[in-house]
Amino acid sequence: MQFSTLASVFLALSGSIQASPLNPRTNATEKRYAILDNDWSPAGFIPFLMALDAGIEILGIASSTANTWQKQGAYHALATLEVGNLSCIPVYYGATHPIINTPELFQAWESVHGVLPWEGAFKKFNATAEALFSDPTSGDDPNRITPAAFVEGFPNITAAGTNAAAFMIEQVRKYPGQVSIYCAGALTNVALAVRMDDQFASLAKELVIMGGYVDVNLLQTSGDYLQADINSDINLMIDPEGSKIALTADFPDIVIAGNVANQVMSTQEFLDEVYEVKNPYSELMHKYYAAEAFFPFWDETAMALLADPTINTNSSTVYIDVDTAYGSPRYGNIHVYQSDFKPPNVRNVTYVHTIDGDKLKTMIKRSVQYPKSCADLAA
Ligand SMILES: *[C@@H]1O[C@H](CO)[C@@H](O)[C@H](O)[C@H]1NC(C)=O
Ligand SMILES: *[C@@H]1O[C@H](CO)[C@@H](O)[C@H](O)[C@H]1NC(C)=O
Ligand SMILES: *[C@@H]1O[C@H](CO)[C@@H](O)[C@H](O)[C@H]1NC(C)=O
Ligand SMILES: *[C@@H]1O[C@H](CO)[C@@H](O)[C@H](O)[C@H]1NC(C)=O
Ligand SMILES: *[C@@H]1O[C@H](CO)[C@@H](O)[C@H](O)[C@H]1NC(C)=O
Ligand SMILES: *[C@@H]1O[C@H](CO)[C@@H](O)[C@H](O)[C@H]1NC(C)=O
């Protein structure tokens, strides 16, 4: 999984040397490792290509239940690694269920507080949609796989293990202070690792997440369905208790790509530009990134902040809590405080407001057009 071409060493070093005071922990001479936890999909591979492009060794990939049940997500991870000869990166199944939440609880909450535009794995079961194209949602068996959703190809590789949280703990103990935990799906696995080993969080390098919008309620009403959709987020809401455990744990740093994740939108023009170089990844991105709509580069923004913290052009240090009151319309959403007014048992995080959007596009384009493969990583 390591690679050491001159270009990649240069990229890794340049990313670190320019590190801003926003991330004083970045050490140019130290090898960087990451574990990528996400709700993977046919066009969801860009974050792992970006990490490899930055010279980060991906120790493993974990799946979480957020957009769909974790097993289906793990299969998408396996498939999208396979199409680019990246099957040397192991995939670990995450927890199937959030800490407490269930489809029934979530749907009962929605009947009181209103439905989410995107309900992810907890959308009502629809047999027709699953037979035709959809990833599984709700239903009796969360471990079922719906083959029609594998437009990238059905995986021929199997997962390396069944316990993502244990894998995360093992790796931060192996490389203390060097492993970045990236989570762009639900925080369930991270929460379990935090509770299984009370040194886990402090032994990691950092936690970087996608999710955690603040003060976007009015934007949900500012026009169309898309505005309601991109200003609400299933990642934290599908597991409010897990989110709270993870975001109050003593990671040396927590970086939140919340509102900023909506800054840079995908466009047909940009998809066409990336597809000027043809390979299996640029083809999948071109076909499926905007299959439903032109969404922002959510998970890519979080990965860019991990791979190169200098992309952060404005952020605040805020104390953060997650609303875990089931009766609240804000259940599973974050609330931020300044130091003087914070409640007990919360911690500060880096809440990013803006990034260098052109730099994000450059990073995405380069990683998709010239993806690393296992042959590069072994070299
Ligand atoms: C950077 O990492 C190297 C290798 O682990 C270590 O020897 C060095 O002390 C670190 N430097 C700083 C400033 O932390
Ligand atoms: C798995 O192998 C089959 C048969 O060769 C192929 O059609 C499919 O695309 C492969 N899956 C992936 C994800 O590459
Ligand atoms: C994957 O490896 C095969 C066999 O070495 C090669 O033919 C193919 O071009 C590679 N694909 C990618 C995307 O690197
Ligand atoms: C189930 O999915 C199908 C296919 O997308 C759709 O036509 C139908 O309206 C859905 N049913 C419900 C109850 O949402
Ligand atoms: C940084 O973002 C905050 C929050 O949006 C804003 O109040 C502040 O003016 C911004 N700072 C700069 C230098 O743009
Ligand atoms: C964040 O919290 C840490 C640990 O309590 C503290 O050392 C640090 O000064 C805080 N940072 C800011 C900017 O408040």
Tab-separated table of C-alpha atoms and ligand atoms in Angstrom:
chain	number	residue	atom	x	y	z
A	1	MET	CA	0.000	0.000	0.000
A	2	GLN	CA	2.945	2.289	0.193
A	3	PHE	CA	4.267	3.934	-2.872
A	4	SER	CA	7.378	5.920	-3.340
A	5	THR	CA	7.592	7.391	-6.786
A	6	LEU	CA	9.404	10.718	-6.758
A	7	ALA	CA	6.196	12.520	-7.662
A	8	SER	CA	4.232	11.067	-4.799
A	9	VAL	CA	6.955	11.753	-2.264
A	10	PHE	CA	7.065	15.304	-3.526
A	11	LEU	CA	3.303	15.658	-3.199
A	12	ALA	CA	3.304	14.185	0.291
A	13	LEU	CA	6.088	16.499	1.418
A	14	SER	CA	4.708	19.605	-0.225
A	15	GLY	CA	1.339	18.987	1.411
A	16	SER	CA	2.963	18.802	4.808
A	17	ILE	CA	5.551	21.525	4.516
A	18	GLN	CA	2.928	24.104	3.681
A	19	ALA	CA	0.876	23.015	6.676
A	20	SER	CA	-0.742	26.033	8.222
A	21	PRO	CA	-0.765	26.808	11.922
A	22	LEU	CA	-4.298	25.408	11.767
A	23	ASN	CA	-2.766	21.974	11.978
A	24	PRO	CA	0.458	22.179	14.006
A	25	ARG	CA	0.503	18.404	14.350
A	26	THR	CA	1.442	17.842	10.729
A	27	ASN	CA	4.977	16.483	10.642
A	28	ALA	CA	6.664	16.492	7.262
A	29	THR	CA	8.979	13.594	8.019
A	30	GLU	CA	6.405	11.297	9.531
A	31	LYS	CA	4.559	8.729	7.443
A	32	ARG	CA	0.829	9.312	7.301
A	33	TYR	CA	-1.764	6.589	7.666
A	34	ALA	CA	-5.520	6.715	7.369
A	35	ILE	CA	-8.559	4.541	7.857
A	36	LEU	CA	-11.498	5.549	5.675
A	37	ASP	CA	-14.970	4.870	7.042
A	38	ASN	CA	-17.865	5.677	4.742
A	39	ASP	CA	-21.184	4.694	3.212
A	40	TRP	CA	-19.638	3.685	-0.107
A	41	SER	CA	-21.395	3.880	-3.496
A	42	PRO	CA	-20.632	3.357	-7.211
A	43	ALA	CA	-19.111	6.843	-7.561
A	44	GLY	CA	-17.924	7.159	-3.957
A	45	PHE	CA	-14.298	6.197	-4.577
A	46	ILE	CA	-12.825	9.692	-5.006
A	47	PRO	CA	-11.820	10.077	-1.314
A	48	PHE	CA	-9.624	6.977	-1.408
A	49	LEU	CA	-8.013	8.074	-4.666
A	50	MET	CA	-7.326	11.508	-3.114
A	51	ALA	CA	-5.709	9.961	-0.024
A	52	LEU	CA	-3.447	7.767	-2.159
A	53	ASP	CA	-2.590	10.718	-4.388
A	54	ALA	CA	-1.436	12.632	-1.297
A	55	GLY	CA	0.941	9.813	-0.352
A	56	ILE	CA	-1.165	8.630	2.568
A	57	GLU	CA	-1.138	4.903	3.232
A	58	ILE	CA	-4.711	3.633	3.566
A	59	LEU	CA	-4.556	0.949	6.242
A	60	GLY	CA	-8.099	-0.129	5.574
A	61	ILE	CA	-11.578	0.857	4.568
A	62	ALA	CA	-14.625	0.514	6.825
A	63	SER	CA	-18.308	0.585	6.009
A	64	SER	CA	-21.015	2.303	7.984
A	65	THR	CA	-24.791	2.213	7.817
A	66	ALA	CA	-25.871	5.642	6.559
A	67	ASN	CA	-26.903	5.943	2.900
A	68	THR	CA	-27.621	2.209	2.911
A	69	TRP	CA	-26.940	-0.746	5.205
A	70	GLN	CA	-23.225	-1.222	5.834
A	71	LYS	CA	-22.868	-4.590	4.076
A	72	GLN	CA	-24.085	-3.208	0.767
A	73	GLY	CA	-21.747	-0.245	1.289
A	74	ALA	CA	-18.818	-2.581	1.942
A	75	TYR	CA	-19.611	-4.401	-1.315
A	76	HIS	CA	-19.500	-1.057	-3.138
A	77	ALA	CA	-16.110	-0.372	-1.553
A	78	LEU	CA	-14.841	-3.802	-2.651
A	79	ALA	CA	-16.204	-3.317	-6.172
A	80	THR	CA	-14.828	0.180	-6.668
A	81	LEU	CA	-11.408	-0.869	-5.350
A	82	GLU	CA	-11.467	-3.810	-7.739
A	83	VAL	CA	-12.223	-1.786	-10.863
A	84	GLY	CA	-9.003	0.164	-10.343
A	85	ASN	CA	-6.725	-2.700	-9.233
A	86	LEU	CA	-6.781	-1.456	-5.638
A	87	SER	CA	-7.943	-4.686	-3.988
A	88	CYS	CA	-4.749	-4.764	-1.909
A	89	ILE	CA	-6.535	-2.293	0.387
A	90	PRO	CA	-8.562	-4.336	2.904
A	91	VAL	CA	-12.228	-3.656	3.612
A	92	TYR	CA	-13.731	-4.229	7.075
A	93	TYR	CA	-17.447	-4.488	7.755
A	94	GLY	CA	-18.679	-1.947	10.241
A	95	ALA	CA	-21.550	-2.178	12.687
A	96	THR	CA	-24.827	-2.993	10.977
A	97	HIS	CA	-26.962	-1.038	13.434
A	98	PRO	CA	-26.516	2.417	14.932
A	99	ILE	CA	-26.035	2.501	18.724
A	100	ILE	CA	-29.766	2.930	19.397
A	101	ASN	CA	-31.583	4.150	16.294
A	102	THR	CA	-33.631	1.829	14.091
A	103	PRO	CA	-35.769	2.334	10.980
A	104	GLU	CA	-38.870	2.106	13.197
A	105	LEU	CA	-37.645	4.743	15.673
A	106	PHE	CA	-36.484	7.002	12.853
A	107	GLN	CA	-39.759	6.762	10.938
A	108	ALA	CA	-41.743	7.385	14.148
A	109	TRP	CA	-39.584	10.477	14.786
A	110	GLU	CA	-40.290	11.639	11.216
A	111	SER	CA	-44.037	11.268	11.729
A	112	VAL	CA	-43.745	13.896	14.480
A	113	HIS	CA	-40.978	16.198	13.200
A	114	GLY	CA	-41.204	15.881	9.422
A	115	VAL	CA	-39.424	13.684	6.891
A	116	LEU	CA	-35.894	14.157	5.606
A	117	PRO	CA	-35.500	14.663	1.847
A	118	TRP	CA	-32.794	11.944	1.947
A	119	GLU	CA	-33.502	9.207	4.484
A	120	GLY	CA	-30.627	6.906	3.594
A	121	ALA	CA	-30.756	3.359	4.985
A	122	PHE	CA	-33.881	4.220	6.977
A	123	LYS	CA	-36.059	5.079	4.005
A	124	LYS	CA	-39.076	2.761	3.892
A	125	PHE	CA	-38.477	-0.626	2.267
A	126	ASN	CA	-39.359	-0.682	-1.453
A	127	ALA	CA	-39.019	-4.104	-3.101
A	128	THR	CA	-39.559	-2.715	-6.612
A	129	ALA	CA	-36.807	-0.126	-6.275
A	130	GLU	CA	-34.384	-2.725	-4.838
A	131	ALA	CA	-35.067	-5.116	-7.689
A	132	LEU	CA	-34.502	-2.362	-10.262
A	133	PHE	CA	-31.604	-0.200	-9.062
A	134	SER	CA	-31.698	0.772	-5.391
A	135	ASP	CA	-29.391	0.015	-2.469
A	136	PRO	CA	-31.340	-1.694	0.353
A	137	THR	CA	-33.217	0.436	2.889
A	138	SER	CA	-35.081	-0.650	6.043
A	139	GLY	CA	-36.638	-4.127	5.544
A	140	ASP	CA	-36.300	-7.377	7.474
A	141	ASP	CA	-32.726	-8.332	6.611
A	142	PRO	CA	-30.117	-5.549	6.855
A	143	ASN	CA	-27.500	-7.938	5.463
A	144	ARG	CA	-29.243	-8.482	2.143
A	145	ILE	CA	-27.411	-7.399	-0.988
A	146	THR	CA	-29.268	-5.882	-3.948
A	147	PRO	CA	-27.182	-6.759	-7.046
A	148	ALA	CA	-28.977	-4.350	-9.413
A	149	ALA	CA	-27.340	-1.423	-7.597
A	150	PHE	CA	-23.829	-2.503	-8.649
A	151	VAL	CA	-23.507	-0.439	-11.811
A	152	GLU	CA	-19.730	-0.454	-11.233
A	153	GLY	CA	-19.644	-4.283	-11.368
A	154	PHE	CA	-20.399	-6.836	-8.674
A	155	PRO	CA	-17.369	-7.445	-6.439
A	156	ASN	CA	-15.326	-10.616	-6.843
A	157	ILE	CA	-13.296	-9.898	-3.691
A	158	THR	CA	-14.443	-10.477	-0.117
A	159	ALA	CA	-14.043	-8.320	2.960
A	160	ALA	CA	-10.966	-8.812	5.137
A	161	GLY	CA	-12.829	-8.765	8.424
A	162	THR	CA	-16.073	-8.220	10.213
A	163	ASN	CA	-15.192	-5.735	12.911
A	164	ALA	CA	-14.149	-2.282	11.741
A	165	ALA	CA	-13.983	-0.874	15.288
A	166	ALA	CA	-11.507	-3.548	16.427
A	167	PHE	CA	-9.430	-2.934	13.296
A	168	MET	CA	-9.300	0.807	14.033
A	169	ILE	CA	-8.121	0.163	17.594
A	170	GLU	CA	-5.458	-2.310	16.461
A	171	GLN	CA	-4.070	0.177	13.932
A	172	VAL	CA	-3.887	3.256	16.202
A	173	ARG	CA	-2.025	1.096	18.716
A	174	LYS	CA	0.364	-0.028	15.994
A	175	TYR	CA	1.036	3.531	14.757
A	176	PRO	CA	0.297	5.816	17.713
A	177	GLY	CA	-0.253	9.449	16.747
A	178	GLN	CA	-0.071	8.719	13.021
A	179	VAL	CA	-3.474	7.388	11.966
A	180	SER	CA	-6.086	9.821	10.674
A	181	ILE	CA	-9.621	8.522	11.026
A	182	TYR	CA	-11.776	9.748	8.144
A	183	CYS	CA	-15.506	9.321	8.519
A	184	ALA	CA	-17.901	10.545	5.862
A	185	GLY	CA	-20.787	8.270	6.815
A	186	ALA	CA	-22.236	7.505	10.246
A	187	LEU	CA	-19.965	7.659	13.293
A	188	THR	CA	-21.085	4.295	14.738
A	189	ASN	CA	-17.791	2.426	14.244
A	190	VAL	CA	-15.774	5.324	15.640
A	191	ALA	CA	-18.084	5.489	18.677
A	192	LEU	CA	-17.707	1.754	19.276
A	193	ALA	CA	-13.908	2.010	19.065
A	194	VAL	CA	-14.010	4.932	21.532
A	195	ARG	CA	-16.048	2.885	24.006
A	196	MET	CA	-14.108	-0.369	23.510
A	197	ASP	CA	-10.726	1.234	24.235
A	198	ASP	CA	-10.571	4.471	26.167
A	199	GLN	CA	-7.138	5.255	24.730
A	200	PHE	CA	-8.295	4.820	21.137
A	201	ALA	CA	-9.160	8.461	20.442
A	202	SER	CA	-6.044	9.945	22.037
A	203	LEU	CA	-3.823	7.470	20.158
A	204	ALA	CA	-5.250	8.462	16.766
A	205	LYS	CA	-3.829	11.496	14.964
A	206	GLU	CA	-7.196	13.136	14.298
A	207	LEU	CA	-10.812	12.554	13.334
A	208	VAL	CA	-11.992	14.246	10.142
A	209	ILE	CA	-15.699	14.032	9.350
A	210	MET	CA	-18.229	15.066	6.734
A	211	GLY	CA	-21.432	16.170	8.438
A	212	GLY	CA	-22.493	18.558	11.151
A	213	TYR	CA	-24.361	21.449	9.567
A	214	VAL	CA	-24.956	24.522	11.731
A	215	ASP	CA	-27.707	27.149	11.254
A	216	VAL	CA	-28.983	25.900	7.924
A	217	ASN	CA	-32.647	25.512	8.852
A	218	LEU	CA	-33.762	28.597	6.942
A	219	LEU	CA	-31.812	27.438	3.890
A	220	GLN	CA	-33.943	24.278	3.871
A	221	THR	CA	-36.874	26.497	2.909
A	222	SER	CA	-35.022	28.679	0.430
A	223	GLY	CA	-36.392	27.090	-2.677
A	224	ASP	CA	-36.322	23.682	-4.213
A	225	TYR	CA	-35.971	20.097	-3.073
A	226	LEU	CA	-32.196	20.260	-3.554
A	227	GLN	CA	-31.869	23.093	-1.018
A	228	ALA	CA	-33.827	21.058	1.529
A	229	ASP	CA	-31.715	18.022	0.720
A	230	ILE	CA	-28.229	19.507	0.903
A	231	ASN	CA	-29.014	21.397	4.106
A	232	SER	CA	-30.009	18.279	6.010
A	233	ASP	CA	-27.762	15.305	6.523
A	234	ILE	CA	-28.308	11.675	7.406
A	235	ASN	CA	-24.708	11.004	8.551
A	236	LEU	CA	-25.096	12.219	12.119
A	237	MET	CA	-28.873	11.860	12.330
A	238	ILE	CA	-28.909	8.143	11.614
A	239	ASP	CA	-26.873	7.576	14.773
A	240	PRO	CA	-27.241	10.560	17.134
A	241	GLU	CA	-25.828	8.731	20.164
A	242	GLY	CA	-22.845	7.380	18.203
A	243	SER	CA	-22.196	10.884	16.854
A	244	LYS	CA	-22.152	12.301	20.366
A	245	ILE	CA	-19.745	9.627	21.641
A	246	ALA	CA	-17.362	10.185	18.716
A	247	LEU	CA	-17.472	13.990	18.741
A	248	THR	CA	-16.862	14.307	22.484
A	249	ALA	CA	-13.943	11.837	22.517
A	250	ASP	CA	-10.385	13.040	23.151
A	251	PHE	CA	-8.942	12.854	19.646
A	252	PRO	CA	-5.967	15.247	19.445
A	253	ASP	CA	-7.962	17.151	16.825
A	254	ILE	CA	-11.409	16.869	15.255
A	255	VAL	CA	-11.999	18.575	11.914
A	256	ILE	CA	-15.598	19.123	10.819
A	257	ALA	CA	-16.536	19.525	7.175
A	258	GLY	CA	-20.143	20.600	7.781
A	259	ASN	CA	-21.481	23.706	6.020
A	260	VAL	CA	-18.272	23.939	3.981
A	261	ALA	CA	-19.078	20.576	2.373
A	262	ASN	CA	-21.733	22.426	0.333
A	263	GLN	CA	-19.284	25.034	-0.984
A	264	VAL	CA	-18.084	23.360	-4.188
A	265	MET	CA	-20.753	21.903	-6.490
A	266	SER	CA	-20.211	19.276	-9.129
A	267	THR	CA	-21.064	20.498	-12.635
A	268	GLN	CA	-21.377	18.781	-15.990
A	269	GLU	CA	-18.504	20.917	-17.235
A	270	PHE	CA	-16.190	19.654	-14.487
A	271	LEU	CA	-17.277	16.013	-14.954
A	272	ASP	CA	-16.534	16.374	-18.677
A	273	GLU	CA	-13.152	17.924	-17.925
A	274	VAL	CA	-12.134	15.036	-15.644
A	275	TYR	CA	-13.337	12.537	-18.273
A	276	GLU	CA	-10.915	13.964	-20.841
A	277	VAL	CA	-8.555	11.313	-19.461
A	278	LYS	CA	-10.263	7.922	-19.814
A	279	ASN	CA	-9.912	5.207	-17.197
A	280	PRO	CA	-12.410	3.094	-15.202
A	281	TYR	CA	-12.669	5.736	-12.450
A	282	SER	CA	-13.131	8.766	-14.684
A	283	GLU	CA	-15.773	6.764	-16.555
A	284	LEU	CA	-17.682	5.840	-13.371
A	285	MET	CA	-17.455	9.417	-12.126
A	286	HIS	CA	-18.704	10.773	-15.437
A	287	LYS	CA	-21.636	8.344	-15.571
A	288	TYR	CA	-22.726	8.178	-11.967
A	289	TYR	CA	-21.455	11.121	-9.907
A	290	ALA	CA	-24.444	13.189	-10.933
A	291	ALA	CA	-26.833	10.350	-11.694
A	292	GLU	CA	-29.607	11.972	-9.632
A	293	ALA	CA	-28.556	15.632	-9.447
A	294	PHE	CA	-25.475	17.821	-9.305
A	295	PHE	CA	-24.538	17.538	-5.656
A	296	PRO	CA	-21.730	19.292	-3.805
A	297	PHE	CA	-18.386	17.513	-3.337
A	298	TRP	CA	-19.241	16.543	0.254
A	299	ASP	CA	-16.938	13.635	1.072
A	300	GLU	CA	-14.200	14.972	-1.177
A	301	THR	CA	-14.140	18.223	0.817
A	302	ALA	CA	-13.578	16.295	4.044
A	303	MET	CA	-10.833	14.231	2.441
A	304	ALA	CA	-9.151	17.330	1.025
A	305	LEU	CA	-8.975	18.782	4.544
A	306	LEU	CA	-7.360	15.559	5.745
A	307	ALA	CA	-4.950	15.222	2.833
A	308	ASP	CA	-3.872	18.856	2.731
A	309	PRO	CA	-4.945	21.069	5.659
A	310	THR	CA	-3.699	24.158	3.798
A	311	ILE	CA	-6.895	23.973	1.731
A	312	ASN	CA	-8.686	25.396	4.779
A	313	THR	CA	-9.034	29.150	4.199
A	314	ASN	CA	-11.210	30.004	7.216
A	315	SER	CA	-12.171	28.015	10.281
A	316	SER	CA	-13.118	28.537	13.928
A	317	THR	CA	-12.376	26.626	17.077
A	318	VAL	CA	-15.751	25.847	18.620
A	319	TYR	CA	-17.046	23.534	21.321
A	320	ILE	CA	-19.504	21.041	19.946
A	321	ASP	CA	-22.327	18.878	21.215
A	322	VAL	CA	-24.864	16.599	19.522
A	323	ASP	CA	-28.568	16.763	20.373
A	324	THR	CA	-29.497	13.288	21.646
A	325	ALA	CA	-33.016	14.127	22.830
A	326	TYR	CA	-35.292	11.838	20.782
A	327	GLY	CA	-38.205	14.259	21.183
A	328	SER	CA	-36.233	17.131	19.665
A	329	PRO	CA	-36.628	18.324	16.061
A	330	ARG	CA	-32.817	18.727	16.187
A	331	TYR	CA	-32.205	15.083	17.232
A	332	GLY	CA	-28.850	14.069	15.764
A	333	ASN	CA	-27.783	17.610	14.837
A	334	ILE	CA	-24.896	19.523	16.356
A	335	HIS	CA	-24.895	22.620	18.481
A	336	VAL	CA	-21.813	24.825	18.888
A	337	TYR	CA	-20.592	26.983	21.778
A	338	GLN	CA	-17.773	29.329	22.623
A	339	SER	CA	-15.670	28.403	25.609
A	340	ASP	CA	-17.438	30.630	28.170
A	341	PHE	CA	-20.881	29.124	27.551
A	342	LYS	CA	-20.197	25.483	26.841
A	343	PRO	CA	-21.847	22.682	28.798
A	344	PRO	CA	-19.683	20.098	30.575
A	345	ASN	CA	-18.217	17.101	28.734
A	346	VAL	CA	-17.825	18.715	25.335
A	347	ARG	CA	-14.604	19.508	23.517
A	348	ASN	CA	-13.325	21.927	20.926
A	349	VAL	CA	-13.120	21.105	17.231
A	350	THR	CA	-11.918	22.797	14.080
A	351	TYR	CA	-15.118	23.911	12.337
A	352	VAL	CA	-14.208	24.793	8.765
A	353	HIS	CA	-16.078	27.647	7.039
A	354	THR	CA	-14.379	27.866	3.653
A	355	ILE	CA	-11.820	26.048	1.560
A	356	ASP	CA	-9.860	26.852	-1.580
A	357	GLY	CA	-12.399	25.456	-4.042
A	358	ASP	CA	-10.092	25.526	-7.064
A	359	LYS	CA	-7.547	23.511	-5.147
A	360	LEU	CA	-10.220	20.933	-4.267
A	361	LYS	CA	-11.094	20.532	-7.945
A	362	THR	CA	-7.429	20.181	-8.843
A	363	MET	CA	-7.007	17.447	-6.230
A	364	ILE	CA	-10.118	15.581	-7.422
A	365	LYS	CA	-9.140	15.853	-11.069
A	366	ARG	CA	-5.572	14.637	-10.581
A	367	SER	CA	-6.559	11.692	-8.362
A	368	VAL	CA	-9.284	10.477	-10.721
A	369	GLN	CA	-7.369	11.031	-13.958
A	370	TYR	CA	-4.173	9.388	-12.709
A	371	PRO	CA	-5.294	6.958	-10.001
A	372	LYS	CA	-2.783	4.921	-8.045
A	373	SER	CA	-3.136	1.156	-8.272
A	374	CYS	CA	-1.721	-1.619	-6.090
A	375	ALA	CA	1.238	-1.890	-8.442
A	376	ASP	CA	2.150	1.751	-7.588
A	377	LEU	CA	1.580	1.177	-3.886
A	378	ALA	CA	3.875	-1.853	-3.799
A	379	ALA	CA	6.630	-0.108	-5.766
B	1	LIG	C1	8.409	14.085	13.249
B	1	LIG	O1	8.390	12.661	13.098
B	1	LIG	C2	9.664	12.074	13.238
B	1	LIG	C3	9.522	10.587	12.892
B	1	LIG	O2	8.522	9.967	13.686
B	1	LIG	C4	10.173	12.323	14.647
B	1	LIG	O3	11.463	11.752	14.794
B	1	LIG	C5	10.271	13.835	14.899
B	1	LIG	O4	10.644	14.066	16.216
B	1	LIG	C6	8.913	14.486	14.619
B	1	LIG	N1	9.057	15.941	14.681
B	1	LIG	C7	8.193	16.717	15.313
B	1	LIG	C8	8.463	18.195	15.232
B	1	LIG	O5	7.216	16.293	15.906
B	2	LIG	C1	-16.136	-9.397	-11.308
B	2	LIG	O1	-15.918	-10.316	-12.347
B	2	LIG	C2	-16.936	-10.296	-13.364
B	2	LIG	C3	-16.616	-11.432	-14.330
B	2	LIG	O2	-15.315	-11.265	-14.830
B	2	LIG	C4	-16.947	-8.924	-14.039
B	2	LIG	O3	-17.995	-8.875	-14.987
B	2	LIG	C5	-17.186	-7.887	-12.990
B	2	LIG	O4	-17.121	-6.591	-13.589
B	2	LIG	C6	-16.138	-7.983	-11.901
B	2	LIG	N1	-16.426	-7.018	-10.863
B	2	LIG	C7	-15.732	-5.879	-10.695
B	2	LIG	C8	-16.177	-4.992	-9.602
B	2	LIG	O5	-14.788	-5.581	-11.376
B	3	LIG	C1	-5.467	-3.570	-13.790
B	3	LIG	O1	-4.555	-4.632	-14.016
B	3	LIG	C2	-4.758	-5.285	-15.257
B	3	LIG	C3	-3.815	-6.471	-15.303
B	3	LIG	O2	-2.522	-6.103	-14.940
B	3	LIG	C4	-4.508	-4.273	-16.377
B	3	LIG	O3	-4.742	-4.891	-17.618
B	3	LIG	C5	-5.473	-3.093	-16.202
B	3	LIG	O4	-5.184	-2.099	-17.173
B	3	LIG	C6	-5.334	-2.484	-14.833
B	3	LIG	N1	-6.369	-1.490	-14.665
B	3	LIG	C7	-6.159	-0.340	-14.054
B	3	LIG	C8	-7.339	0.557	-13.960
B	3	LIG	O5	-5.086	-0.012	-13.586
B	4	LIG	C1	-40.969	2.169	-5.105
B	4	LIG	O1	-39.986	2.356	-6.114
B	4	LIG	C2	-40.521	2.438	-7.409
B	4	LIG	C3	-39.338	2.457	-8.369
B	4	LIG	O2	-38.534	3.586	-8.126
B	4	LIG	C4	-41.413	3.670	-7.519
B	4	LIG	O3	-41.951	3.767	-8.804
B	4	LIG	C5	-42.494	3.586	-6.464
B	4	LIG	O4	-43.256	4.796	-6.473
B	4	LIG	C6	-41.926	3.346	-5.099
B	4	LIG	N1	-42.986	3.083	-4.148
B	4	LIG	C7	-43.203	3.840	-3.097
B	4	LIG	C8	-44.325	3.408	-2.214
B	4	LIG	O5	-42.491	4.803	-2.829
B	5	LIG	C1	-14.623	33.309	8.577
B	5	LIG	O1	-15.931	32.736	8.680
B	5	LIG	C2	-16.694	33.303	9.710
B	5	LIG	C3	-17.982	32.484	9.815
B	5	LIG	O2	-18.647	32.458	8.592
B	5	LIG	C4	-16.940	34.773	9.402
B	5	LIG	O3	-17.671	35.350	10.473
B	5	LIG	C5	-15.601	35.487	9.256
B	5	LIG	O4	-15.829	36.807	8.866
B	5	LIG	C6	-14.736	34.791	8.246
B	5	LIG	N1	-13.398	35.366	8.253
B	5	LIG	C7	-12.803	35.748	7.154
B	5	LIG	C8	-11.428	36.297	7.331
B	5	LIG	O5	-13.319	35.653	6.057
B	6	LIG	C1	-8.961	23.341	22.621
B	6	LIG	O1	-8.953	22.464	23.737
B	6	LIG	C2	-7.651	22.097	24.154
B	6	LIG	C3	-7.793	21.010	25.210
B	6	LIG	O2	-8.683	21.428	26.210
B	6	LIG	C4	-6.924	23.307	24.672
B	6	LIG	O3	-5.612	22.965	25.052
B	6	LIG	C5	-6.851	24.330	23.538
B	6	LIG	O4	-6.264	25.529	24.024
B	6	LIG	C6	-8.241	24.640	22.987
B	6	LIG	N1	-8.062	25.459	21.792
B	6	LIG	C7	-8.634	26.647	21.655
B	6	LIG	C8	-8.271	27.397	20.429
B	6	LIG	O5	-9.438	27.072	22.444
